Amino acid sequence: AAGVIQSPRHLIKEKRETATLKCYPIPRHDTVYWYQQGPGQDPQFLISFYEKMQSDKGSIPDRFSAQQFSDYHSELNMSSLELGDSALYFCASSAAPPMNTEAFFGQGTRLTVV
Amino acid sequence: AQKVTQAQTEISVVEKEDVTLDCVYETRDTTYYLFWYKQPPSGELVFLIRRNSFDEQNEISGRYSWNFQKSTSSFNFTITASQVVDSAVYFCALSEANFGNEKLTFGTGTRLTIIP
C-alpha cells in the first residue's frame, strides 16, 4: 500500500540558508500535518492543511511557511536557518470522514543545520 | 488545552518479561482519540493503535494490549513476553475528534529497553 513520502530523507544546510521539505500524502487523503521532533524530544505540531487550506497552526516560527498544492502534496519552507532548527521533520496525512483514518506518518526528513 | 503525561522516562526489562507503559491525559473535549506510536532507533513513527473516547473496551493485538480507563484518564499499554525488537521509544498521544484538524499532542515518550 502507498505510504506518505517525504523528500529529501536527509538534508544538511548552513546557518542562514533556506530549506524546502516535501510531503506526498497517501492518495485520497485530504489532510496533511507537519511535526518537528528535536533530539530526545517528542514531536511538536507545526501546521496542518485540510483540502488545501490551512486548518491549524502550532508553534511554527515565522521563518517557516507551508502550503498544500492542488495535487495535495505539501511543502514546508524554512528560511534563515538556525542551529536549533536541526531536527527530524515528519509529515503525516489522514482522511476526514467518511473514511476517517488515523494519521499516517512519513519516514521523516532529518535536517542538520551547521 | 490538551496534555499527555508519560511519567516513565526509561524502562528496562529482561526479555520475556511483561511490561506496562503508563499514559495519563488531560482534555476538555468530550470526543477525542488516544494513540500509541512506536519509534524504533531508525526514527520512523509506527502507528500501534487509535482509540475513540466512546470506546472503553480494552484491546488485545498479539502480545500488545491496551487498557483505557476514562474514569482515571489513563490509556496504558502492556507488552507481554517482551522481545528485543520491542526496544524503542513509545509515545502516547491525544487528538480532538475534529475532522480536518486532528493534530496530535504527544507525551514525552518512554524509552523501553529489552535486555536479552
Short mmCIF file of C-alpha atoms in Angstrom, two decimals:
data_model
loop_
_atom_site.label_atom_id
_atom_site.label_comp_id
_atom_site.label_asym_id
_atom_site.label_seq_id
_atom_site.Cartn_x
_atom_site.Cartn_y
_atom_site.Cartn_z
CA ALA A 1 0.00 0.00 0.00
CA ALA A 2 1.15 3.53 -0.73
CA GLY A 3 2.58 5.42 2.21
CA VAL A 4 3.40 9.04 2.94
CA ILE A 5 6.50 10.03 1.01
CA GLN A 6 8.86 12.69 2.30
CA SER A 7 11.81 14.10 0.49
CA PRO A 8 14.62 14.50 0.97
CA ARG A 9 15.33 11.98 3.73
CA HIS A 10 18.41 13.83 4.88
CA LEU A 11 19.41 17.44 4.41
CA ILE A 12 22.43 19.39 5.57
CA LYS A 13 22.29 23.18 5.41
CA GLU A 14 24.37 26.01 6.73
CA LYS A 15 23.10 28.71 9.06
CA ARG A 16 21.04 31.38 7.34
CA GLU A 17 20.34 29.17 4.34
CA THR A 18 16.87 28.08 3.24
CA ALA A 19 15.41 24.59 3.01
CA THR A 20 12.32 23.11 1.40
CA LEU A 21 10.87 19.85 2.61
CA LYS A 22 8.30 18.00 0.54
CA CYS A 23 5.50 15.67 1.52
CA TYR A 24 3.36 13.49 -0.72
CA PRO A 25 0.33 12.19 1.19
CA ILE A 26 -1.38 8.88 0.73
CA PRO A 27 -3.76 9.05 -2.26
CA ARG A 28 -7.26 10.29 -1.33
CA HIS A 29 -6.04 11.70 1.98
CA ASP A 30 -7.22 15.30 2.32
CA THR A 31 -5.35 16.42 5.43
CA VAL A 32 -1.63 16.97 5.91
CA TYR A 33 0.21 17.69 9.15
CA TRP A 34 3.79 18.78 9.81
CA TYR A 35 5.64 17.97 13.03
CA GLN A 36 9.12 18.83 14.31
CA GLN A 37 10.98 16.46 16.60
CA GLY A 38 14.14 17.80 18.22
CA PRO A 39 16.78 15.41 19.60
CA GLY A 40 15.39 13.45 22.52
CA GLN A 41 12.06 15.24 22.35
CA ASP A 42 8.52 14.37 21.38
CA PRO A 43 7.11 15.51 18.04
CA GLN A 44 5.66 19.01 18.13
CA PHE A 45 2.83 20.06 15.83
CA LEU A 46 3.75 22.83 13.40
CA ILE A 47 0.90 23.29 10.93
CA SER A 48 -1.88 21.43 9.15
CA PHE A 49 -3.87 21.71 5.93
CA TYR A 50 -7.30 20.38 5.05
CA GLU A 51 -8.41 20.47 1.45
CA LYS A 52 -5.51 22.80 0.59
CA MET A 53 -6.46 25.37 3.24
CA GLN A 54 -4.52 25.88 6.46
CA SER A 55 -6.58 24.28 9.22
CA ASP A 56 -4.41 24.88 12.27
CA LYS A 57 -1.11 26.34 13.32
CA GLY A 58 1.10 25.33 16.20
CA SER A 59 4.47 26.52 17.36
CA ILE A 60 5.80 27.26 13.91
CA PRO A 61 8.39 30.04 13.67
CA ASP A 62 7.64 33.00 11.41
CA ARG A 63 10.69 31.98 9.38
CA PHE A 64 8.80 28.87 8.31
CA SER A 65 5.91 28.72 5.88
CA ALA A 66 3.99 25.88 4.32
CA GLN A 67 1.34 25.23 1.76
CA GLN A 68 -0.65 22.41 0.24
CA PHE A 69 -0.91 22.30 -3.53
CA SER A 70 -3.72 21.31 -5.87
CA ASP A 71 -2.36 17.74 -6.06
CA TYR A 72 -2.44 17.63 -2.23
CA HIS A 73 1.30 17.47 -1.79
CA SER A 74 2.69 19.89 0.75
CA GLU A 75 5.92 21.81 1.16
CA LEU A 76 7.50 23.25 4.28
CA ASN A 77 9.76 26.19 3.54
CA MET A 78 12.31 27.18 6.14
CA SER A 79 14.38 30.34 5.83
CA SER A 80 17.22 31.90 7.80
CA LEU A 81 18.01 28.51 9.26
CA GLU A 82 19.36 28.37 12.79
CA LEU A 83 21.29 25.64 14.57
CA GLY A 84 18.19 24.97 16.67
CA ASP A 85 16.21 24.03 13.58
CA SER A 86 18.18 20.79 13.40
CA ALA A 87 15.52 18.14 13.91
CA LEU A 88 13.51 15.35 12.38
CA TYR A 89 10.57 16.75 10.43
CA PHE A 90 7.59 14.50 9.96
CA CYS A 91 4.71 14.83 7.61
CA ALA A 92 1.52 12.89 8.22
CA SER A 93 -1.67 12.53 6.22
CA SER A 94 -5.16 11.43 7.05
CA ALA A 95 -8.62 11.27 5.54
CA ALA A 96 -11.62 13.02 7.05
CA PRO A 97 -14.99 11.27 7.40
CA PRO A 98 -16.43 9.16 5.97
CA MET A 99 -13.06 7.42 5.65
CA ASN A 100 -11.94 8.92 8.98
CA THR A 101 -8.47 7.40 9.09
CA GLU A 102 -5.81 7.98 11.66
CA ALA A 103 -2.74 9.97 10.67
CA PHE A 104 -0.10 8.01 8.79
CA PHE A 105 3.42 9.31 9.16
CA GLY A 106 6.16 9.54 6.59
CA GLN A 107 9.68 8.39 7.39
CA GLY A 108 10.74 11.92 8.17
CA THR A 109 13.36 14.34 6.90
CA ARG A 110 16.40 14.72 9.10
CA LEU A 111 17.60 18.32 8.82
CA THR A 112 21.02 19.21 10.13
CA VAL A 113 21.99 22.87 10.27
CA VAL A 114 25.72 23.50 10.59
CA ALA B 1 -5.56 22.67 26.46
CA GLN B 2 -4.61 19.08 25.98
CA LYS B 3 -1.83 17.35 27.84
CA VAL B 4 -0.35 13.85 27.82
CA THR B 5 1.87 12.62 30.62
CA GLN B 6 4.16 9.63 30.39
CA ALA B 7 5.78 9.56 33.80
CA GLN B 8 8.15 6.71 32.96
CA THR B 9 11.11 8.18 31.11
CA GLU B 10 13.01 4.92 30.73
CA ILE B 11 12.21 1.29 31.48
CA SER B 12 14.47 -1.74 31.17
CA VAL B 13 13.22 -5.29 31.43
CA VAL B 14 14.69 -8.68 30.70
CA GLU B 15 13.45 -10.40 27.58
CA LYS B 16 10.19 -12.38 28.03
CA GLU B 17 9.06 -10.25 30.95
CA ASP B 18 5.79 -8.31 30.70
CA VAL B 19 5.97 -4.53 30.79
CA THR B 20 3.33 -1.82 31.11
CA LEU B 21 3.79 1.71 29.83
CA ASP B 22 1.65 4.32 31.56
CA CYS B 23 -0.17 7.21 29.92
CA VAL B 24 -2.36 9.82 31.59
CA TYR B 25 -4.10 12.52 29.60
CA GLU B 26 -6.00 15.77 30.13
CA THR B 27 -8.57 17.23 27.79
CA ARG B 28 -11.77 19.26 27.99
CA ASP B 29 -13.15 17.65 24.85
CA THR B 30 -15.88 15.07 25.22
CA THR B 31 -14.88 13.37 21.98
CA TYR B 32 -11.25 12.62 21.36
CA TYR B 33 -8.84 9.98 20.17
CA LEU B 34 -5.98 8.32 22.01
CA PHE B 35 -2.99 6.79 20.26
CA TRP B 36 0.18 4.86 20.83
CA TYR B 37 3.16 5.14 18.47
CA LYS B 38 6.45 3.26 18.47
CA GLN B 39 9.67 4.97 17.39
CA PRO B 40 12.50 2.47 16.85
CA PRO B 41 16.13 3.62 16.61
CA SER B 42 15.69 4.07 12.84
CA GLY B 43 13.44 7.05 13.65
CA GLU B 44 10.14 6.40 11.92
CA LEU B 45 6.88 6.67 13.84
CA VAL B 46 4.99 3.39 13.75
CA PHE B 47 1.25 3.56 14.46
CA LEU B 48 0.08 0.99 17.02
CA ILE B 49 -3.47 1.90 17.97
CA ARG B 50 -6.16 4.58 17.88
CA ARG B 51 -8.97 4.53 20.43
CA ASN B 52 -12.13 6.64 20.33
CA SER B 53 -13.12 8.20 23.65
CA PHE B 54 -16.51 6.50 23.47
CA ASP B 55 -14.99 3.05 23.20
CA GLU B 56 -13.65 1.93 26.56
CA GLN B 57 -13.25 -1.69 25.58
CA ASN B 58 -9.77 -2.98 26.16
CA GLU B 59 -7.98 -4.25 23.10
CA ILE B 60 -5.52 -7.04 22.50
CA SER B 61 -3.39 -7.46 19.42
CA GLY B 62 -0.95 -10.33 19.69
CA ARG B 63 1.48 -9.54 22.50
CA TYR B 64 0.14 -5.99 22.80
CA SER B 65 -2.82 -4.91 24.92
CA TRP B 66 -4.28 -1.58 25.88
CA ASN B 67 -6.28 -0.60 28.95
CA PHE B 68 -8.42 2.53 28.53
CA GLN B 69 -9.93 3.88 31.75
CA LYS B 70 -11.86 7.07 31.23
CA SER B 71 -12.51 7.42 34.98
CA THR B 72 -8.79 7.87 35.61
CA SER B 73 -7.94 9.43 32.21
CA SER B 74 -5.45 6.69 31.53
CA PHE B 75 -4.57 4.67 28.46
CA ASN B 76 -1.92 2.16 29.43
CA PHE B 77 -0.06 -0.17 27.09
CA THR B 78 1.18 -3.63 28.03
CA ILE B 79 3.63 -5.78 26.12
CA THR B 80 3.50 -9.43 27.09
CA ALA B 81 6.54 -11.67 26.75
CA SER B 82 8.74 -8.81 25.60
CA GLN B 83 11.29 -9.27 22.83
CA VAL B 84 14.45 -7.40 21.92
CA VAL B 85 12.69 -5.99 18.85
CA ASP B 86 10.31 -4.18 21.20
CA SER B 87 13.16 -1.87 22.23
CA ALA B 88 12.10 1.61 21.14
CA VAL B 89 10.66 4.89 22.36
CA TYR B 90 6.90 4.67 22.79
CA PHE B 91 4.71 7.75 22.55
CA CYS B 92 1.18 8.14 23.81
CA ALA B 93 -0.78 10.87 22.01
CA LEU B 94 -4.16 12.61 22.06
CA SER B 95 -6.19 14.43 19.43
CA GLU B 96 -9.55 16.12 19.20
CA ALA B 97 -12.10 14.35 17.04
CA ASN B 98 -12.32 17.29 14.67
CA PHE B 99 -12.08 16.27 11.06
CA GLY B 100 -9.61 18.23 9.02
CA ASN B 101 -7.73 19.09 12.19
CA GLU B 102 -6.79 16.14 14.35
CA LYS B 103 -3.38 17.34 15.36
CA LEU B 104 -1.64 15.13 17.86
CA THR B 105 -0.42 16.17 21.28
CA PHE B 106 2.32 13.74 22.26
CA GLY B 107 3.61 12.70 25.63
CA THR B 108 7.33 12.93 26.23
CA GLY B 109 7.79 9.25 25.47
CA THR B 110 9.04 6.20 27.34
CA ARG B 111 12.30 4.62 26.22
CA LEU B 112 11.91 0.86 26.56
CA THR B 113 14.99 -1.34 26.54
CA ILE B 114 14.62 -5.09 26.40
CA ILE B 115 17.69 -6.86 27.75
CA PRO B 116 18.48 -10.16 26.05
#
